[in-house]
Amino acid sequence: MNQTSGSLSGTGAPGRPIGRRPGPSSTRADILEAARQLFAEVGFERATIRAIASRAGVDPALVHRRFGNKAQLLDAALRLPFNQAEVASELDASAGDEGRALLSMALQRWEDPASALQAKSILRVSMSNERAAAAVRDLFTREVLAMLAGRVPREDAELRAALVASQMVGLAIARFVIPVKAIAEADRDRLVDAVAPTIQRYLTGDV
Amino acid sequence: MNQTSGSLSGTGAPGRPIGRRPGPSSTRADILEAARQLFAEVGFERATIRAIASRAGVDPALVHRRFGNKAQLLDAALRLPFNQAEVASELDASAGDEGRALLSMALQRWEDPASALQAKSILRVSMSNERAAAAVRDLFTREVLAMLAGRVPREDAELRAALVASQMVGLAIARFVIPVKAIAEADRDRLVDAVAPTIQRYLTGDV
């Protein structure tokens, strides 16, 4: 399922899901979006492949053929909307200020409605099913660690990555999952100024 | 419903729900716990007063008499497990280091299994119903703001409170809702050291 990584972000303009070409790719994107919707609405158990296929307007057999079983579809649907290579190059370009770069990228991506849907579906699934929660958490941890590889001191890389994730997840929740006015309505730059030092300290500072 | 504030924490030793006397108080606590369980398991719509009463081993009429309608029961069940007066006196005693005090108290409280259940039920309810989410968010914002009243610069108090909440919620999620190993298994003091400077900066620093 590696080829799905970054499928929400493509390689180009931030904040828009690109790379949706007509034909097979568009079907793939439709299935993933339907999966995110259903997972967000009813959790893991109750989101059947049949219901997801129906929402996407395709045959259930096609969903199985493309994505395998429901756990594999979940995995594909919940990947972080980041292109690892793109993130790496942004971070390389802002050494010493990676916290700001990471946060700016995230806040920009989050303006895409697909991100809000994905965040809701990640949380909803994590609430409803322990095994799905474990899968989400492992995927998330792996992706964040991969993103930060070589940028944080090796001996406490896991704690640093988890701290970064804890602030980013809390911010995402307040920004668009359970919107808290002061954060949901704040200018992006205002939030970056307020939170970047936190991320930077977790990455490279004294923890 | 003001009298329910702090019902999880009582006024004494941290980390334990106290004040559960035999008789009416114990029934009240049983109903609140059953409500948290059901809200966490099935969300707001599907947690009926009847099911909550049955889980608590009481008559549905008693639940209505004690708590009013389901929205009012939700409000009582999801109040933060903090005693405002106790928090205020702890914060007063640690001026200049309120971030550490707040975080220590929270991490200590979270060791009570009732806290984990409450956090799950807050998140689960917020995911499943927009109106319930709004109610939870308003309650949460109000309580955090009340807790910080007079301690943060007035003109951006709401943003500061929201930033504190974003980090605390993210940490609570990683500590026990969707346990991320590096945070879930970290010593309390280790986490306090790592995160207190963040909370302190959001409270009184440059944001």
PDB file of N, CA and C in Angstrom, chain A residues 103-104 106-112 115-116 119-120 123 167-192 195, chain B residues 137 159 162-163 165-166 169:
ATOM      1  N   LEU A 103       4.898  23.154  11.129  1.00  0.00           N
ATOM      2  CA  LEU A 103       3.604  23.691  11.531  1.00  0.00           C
ATOM      3  C   LEU A 103       2.942  24.449  10.381  1.00  0.00           C
ATOM      4  N   SER A 104       3.740  25.255   9.653  1.00  0.00           N
ATOM      5  CA  SER A 104       3.178  25.993   8.511  1.00  0.00           C
ATOM      6  C   SER A 104       2.617  25.032   7.485  1.00  0.00           C
ATOM      7  N   ALA A 106       1.585  21.975   7.975  1.00  0.00           N
ATOM      8  CA  ALA A 106       0.392  21.299   8.492  1.00  0.00           C
ATOM      9  C   ALA A 106      -0.818  22.227   8.429  1.00  0.00           C
ATOM     10  N   LEU A 107      -0.657  23.456   8.910  1.00  0.00           N
ATOM     11  CA  LEU A 107      -1.802  24.371   8.947  1.00  0.00           C
ATOM     12  C   LEU A 107      -2.317  24.672   7.542  1.00  0.00           C
ATOM     13  N   GLN A 108      -1.372  24.730   6.593  1.00  0.00           N
ATOM     14  CA  GLN A 108      -1.764  24.980   5.211  1.00  0.00           C
ATOM     15  C   GLN A 108      -2.559  23.788   4.664  1.00  0.00           C
ATOM     16  N   ARG A 109      -2.048  22.600   4.890  1.00  0.00           N
ATOM     17  CA  ARG A 109      -2.738  21.397   4.424  1.00  0.00           C
ATOM     18  C   ARG A 109      -4.116  21.260   5.050  1.00  0.00           C
ATOM     19  N   TRP A 110      -4.196  21.645   6.311  1.00  0.00           N
ATOM     20  CA  TRP A 110      -5.468  21.474   7.025  1.00  0.00           C
ATOM     21  C   TRP A 110      -6.579  22.335   6.443  1.00  0.00           C
ATOM     22  N   GLU A 111      -6.215  23.307   5.602  1.00  0.00           N
ATOM     23  CA  GLU A 111      -7.277  24.124   4.999  1.00  0.00           C
ATOM     24  C   GLU A 111      -8.019  23.350   3.922  1.00  0.00           C
ATOM     25  N   ASP A 112      -7.432  22.283   3.462  1.00  0.00           N
ATOM     26  CA  ASP A 112      -8.130  21.382   2.560  1.00  0.00           C
ATOM     27  C   ASP A 112      -9.187  20.615   3.364  1.00  0.00           C
ATOM     28  N   SER A 115      -8.577  17.189   4.748  1.00  0.00           N
ATOM     29  CA  SER A 115      -7.795  16.985   5.964  1.00  0.00           C
ATOM     30  C   SER A 115      -8.689  16.899   7.193  1.00  0.00           C
ATOM     31  N   ALA A 116      -9.681  17.796   7.246  1.00  0.00           N
ATOM     32  CA  ALA A 116     -10.602  17.776   8.382  1.00  0.00           C
ATOM     33  C   ALA A 116     -11.330  16.442   8.424  1.00  0.00           C
ATOM     34  N   ALA A 119      -8.966  13.788   9.658  1.00  0.00           N
ATOM     35  CA  ALA A 119      -8.730  13.883  11.102  1.00  0.00           C
ATOM     36  C   ALA A 119      -9.926  13.323  11.870  1.00  0.00           C
ATOM     37  N   LYS A 120     -11.129  13.680  11.418  1.00  0.00           N
ATOM     38  CA  LYS A 120     -12.328  13.151  12.082  1.00  0.00           C
ATOM     39  C   LYS A 120     -12.373  11.644  11.981  1.00  0.00           C
ATOM     40  N   LEU A 123      -9.871  10.011  14.369  1.00  0.00           N
ATOM     41  CA  LEU A 123     -10.314  10.044  15.763  1.00  0.00           C
ATOM     42  C   LEU A 123     -11.503   9.126  15.999  1.00  0.00           C
ATOM     43  N   GLN A 167       1.039  17.747  20.348  1.00  0.00           N
ATOM     44  CA  GLN A 167       0.652  19.140  20.153  1.00  0.00           C
ATOM     45  C   GLN A 167      -0.082  19.344  18.828  1.00  0.00           C
ATOM     46  N   MET A 168       0.378  18.634  17.792  1.00  0.00           N
ATOM     47  CA  MET A 168      -0.261  18.792  16.483  1.00  0.00           C
ATOM     48  C   MET A 168      -1.684  18.231  16.504  1.00  0.00           C
ATOM     49  N   VAL A 169      -1.860  17.086  17.144  1.00  0.00           N
ATOM     50  CA  VAL A 169      -3.199  16.481  17.211  1.00  0.00           C
ATOM     51  C   VAL A 169      -4.136  17.380  18.023  1.00  0.00           C
ATOM     52  N   GLY A 170      -3.650  17.879  19.162  1.00  0.00           N
ATOM     53  CA  GLY A 170      -4.475  18.775  19.968  1.00  0.00           C
ATOM     54  C   GLY A 170      -4.861  20.030  19.197  1.00  0.00           C
ATOM     55  N   LEU A 171      -3.912  20.530  18.420  1.00  0.00           N
ATOM     56  CA  LEU A 171      -4.173  21.740  17.629  1.00  0.00           C
ATOM     57  C   LEU A 171      -5.177  21.451  16.507  1.00  0.00           C
ATOM     58  N   ALA A 172      -5.019  20.303  15.860  1.00  0.00           N
ATOM     59  CA  ALA A 172      -5.952  19.922  14.791  1.00  0.00           C
ATOM     60  C   ALA A 172      -7.370  19.785  15.340  1.00  0.00           C
ATOM     61  N   ILE A 173      -7.477  19.200  16.525  1.00  0.00           N
ATOM     62  CA  ILE A 173      -8.802  19.040  17.132  1.00  0.00           C
ATOM     63  C   ILE A 173      -9.431  20.409  17.375  1.00  0.00           C
ATOM     64  N   ALA A 174      -8.656  21.323  17.974  1.00  0.00           N
ATOM     65  CA  ALA A 174      -9.196  22.647  18.296  1.00  0.00           C
ATOM     66  C   ALA A 174      -9.417  23.492  17.048  1.00  0.00           C
ATOM     67  N   ARG A 175      -8.668  23.204  15.986  1.00  0.00           N
ATOM     68  CA  ARG A 175      -8.789  23.994  14.760  1.00  0.00           C
ATOM     69  C   ARG A 175      -9.999  23.566  13.935  1.00  0.00           C
ATOM     70  N   PHE A 176     -10.281  22.257  13.869  1.00  0.00           N
ATOM     71  CA  PHE A 176     -11.414  21.891  13.011  1.00  0.00           C
ATOM     72  C   PHE A 176     -12.218  20.670  13.387  1.00  0.00           C
ATOM     73  N   VAL A 177     -11.815  19.934  14.396  1.00  0.00           N
ATOM     74  CA  VAL A 177     -12.642  18.773  14.753  1.00  0.00           C
ATOM     75  C   VAL A 177     -13.708  19.184  15.766  1.00  0.00           C
ATOM     76  N   ILE A 178     -13.268  19.801  16.860  1.00  0.00           N
ATOM     77  CA  ILE A 178     -14.214  20.378  17.823  1.00  0.00           C
ATOM     78  C   ILE A 178     -13.811  21.847  17.921  1.00  0.00           C
ATOM     79  N   PRO A 179     -14.190  22.652  16.916  1.00  0.00           N
ATOM     80  CA  PRO A 179     -13.584  23.979  16.783  1.00  0.00           C
ATOM     81  C   PRO A 179     -13.707  24.822  18.055  1.00  0.00           C
ATOM     82  N   VAL A 180     -12.552  25.240  18.570  1.00  0.00           N
ATOM     83  CA  VAL A 180     -12.500  26.176  19.689  1.00  0.00           C
ATOM     84  C   VAL A 180     -12.211  27.535  19.060  1.00  0.00           C
ATOM     85  N   LYS A 181     -13.139  28.474  19.271  1.00  0.00           N
ATOM     86  CA  LYS A 181     -13.143  29.741  18.535  1.00  0.00           C
ATOM     87  C   LYS A 181     -11.750  30.383  18.399  1.00  0.00           C
ATOM     88  N   ALA A 182     -11.068  30.544  19.539  1.00  0.00           N
ATOM     89  CA  ALA A 182      -9.801  31.285  19.524  1.00  0.00           C
ATOM     90  C   ALA A 182      -8.757  30.625  18.629  1.00  0.00           C
ATOM     91  N   ILE A 183      -8.855  29.326  18.447  1.00  0.00           N
ATOM     92  CA  ILE A 183      -7.893  28.636  17.581  1.00  0.00           C
ATOM     93  C   ILE A 183      -8.473  28.435  16.183  1.00  0.00           C
ATOM     94  N   ALA A 184      -9.750  28.084  16.118  1.00  0.00           N
ATOM     95  CA  ALA A 184     -10.372  27.816  14.817  1.00  0.00           C
ATOM     96  C   ALA A 184     -10.374  29.068  13.943  1.00  0.00           C
ATOM     97  N   GLU A 185     -10.533  30.240  14.570  1.00  0.00           N
ATOM     98  CA  GLU A 185     -10.657  31.470  13.787  1.00  0.00           C
ATOM     99  C   GLU A 185      -9.357  32.273  13.723  1.00  0.00           C
ATOM    100  N   ALA A 186      -8.311  31.782  14.375  1.00  0.00           N
ATOM    101  CA  ALA A 186      -7.042  32.522  14.355  1.00  0.00           C
ATOM    102  C   ALA A 186      -6.417  32.485  12.967  1.00  0.00           C
ATOM    103  N   ASP A 187      -5.730  33.572  12.605  1.00  0.00           N
ATOM    104  CA  ASP A 187      -4.940  33.571  11.371  1.00  0.00           C
ATOM    105  C   ASP A 187      -3.892  32.477  11.449  1.00  0.00           C
ATOM    106  N   ARG A 188      -3.586  31.925  10.302  1.00  0.00           N
ATOM    107  CA  ARG A 188      -2.592  30.862  10.253  1.00  0.00           C
ATOM    108  C   ARG A 188      -1.257  31.352  10.814  1.00  0.00           C
ATOM    109  N   ASP A 189      -0.852  32.562  10.425  1.00  0.00           N
ATOM    110  CA  ASP A 189       0.438  33.087  10.879  1.00  0.00           C
ATOM    111  C   ASP A 189       0.463  33.305  12.387  1.00  0.00           C
ATOM    112  N   ARG A 190      -0.685  33.722  12.922  1.00  0.00           N
ATOM    113  CA  ARG A 190      -0.796  33.939  14.361  1.00  0.00           C
ATOM    114  C   ARG A 190      -0.540  32.614  15.102  1.00  0.00           C
ATOM    115  N   LEU A 191      -1.163  31.560  14.604  1.00  0.00           N
ATOM    116  CA  LEU A 191      -1.002  30.248  15.234  1.00  0.00           C
ATOM    117  C   LEU A 191       0.418  29.738  15.083  1.00  0.00           C
ATOM    118  N   VAL A 192       0.992  29.949  13.913  1.00  0.00           N
ATOM    119  CA  VAL A 192       2.370  29.511  13.698  1.00  0.00           C
ATOM    120  C   VAL A 192       3.286  30.198  14.707  1.00  0.00           C
ATOM    121  N   VAL A 195       2.720  28.640  18.263  1.00  0.00           N
ATOM    122  CA  VAL A 195       2.983  27.222  18.537  1.00  0.00           C
ATOM    123  C   VAL A 195       4.349  26.742  18.020  1.00  0.00           C
TER     124      VAL A 195
ATOM    125  N   ARG B 137     -17.468  21.525  24.082  1.00  0.00           N
ATOM    126  CA  ARG B 137     -16.447  22.539  23.841  1.00  0.00           C
ATOM    127  C   ARG B 137     -16.706  23.785  24.676  1.00  0.00           C
ATOM    128  N   LEU B 159      -7.217  32.870  23.639  1.00  0.00           N
ATOM    129  CA  LEU B 159      -6.244  32.151  22.824  1.00  0.00           C
ATOM    130  C   LEU B 159      -5.300  31.353  23.719  1.00  0.00           C
ATOM    131  N   ALA B 162      -7.013  28.330  25.059  1.00  0.00           N
ATOM    132  CA  ALA B 162      -7.213  27.345  23.999  1.00  0.00           C
ATOM    133  C   ALA B 162      -5.905  26.623  23.668  1.00  0.00           C
ATOM    134  N   LEU B 163      -4.792  27.366  23.687  1.00  0.00           N
ATOM    135  CA  LEU B 163      -3.490  26.740  23.421  1.00  0.00           C
ATOM    136  C   LEU B 163      -3.143  25.738  24.520  1.00  0.00           C
ATOM    137  N   ALA B 165      -5.263  24.184  26.394  1.00  0.00           N
ATOM    138  CA  ALA B 165      -6.165  23.045  26.210  1.00  0.00           C
ATOM    139  C   ALA B 165      -5.694  22.154  25.067  1.00  0.00           C
ATOM    140  N   SER B 166      -5.210  22.768  23.973  1.00  0.00           N
ATOM    141  CA  SER B 166      -4.795  21.963  22.816  1.00  0.00           C
ATOM    142  C   SER B 166      -3.648  21.026  23.194  1.00  0.00           C
ATOM    143  N   VAL B 169      -5.064  18.321  25.794  1.00  0.00           N
ATOM    144  CA  VAL B 169      -5.914  17.326  25.138  1.00  0.00           C
ATOM    145  C   VAL B 169      -5.052  16.369  24.312  1.00  0.00           C
TER     146      VAL B 169
END
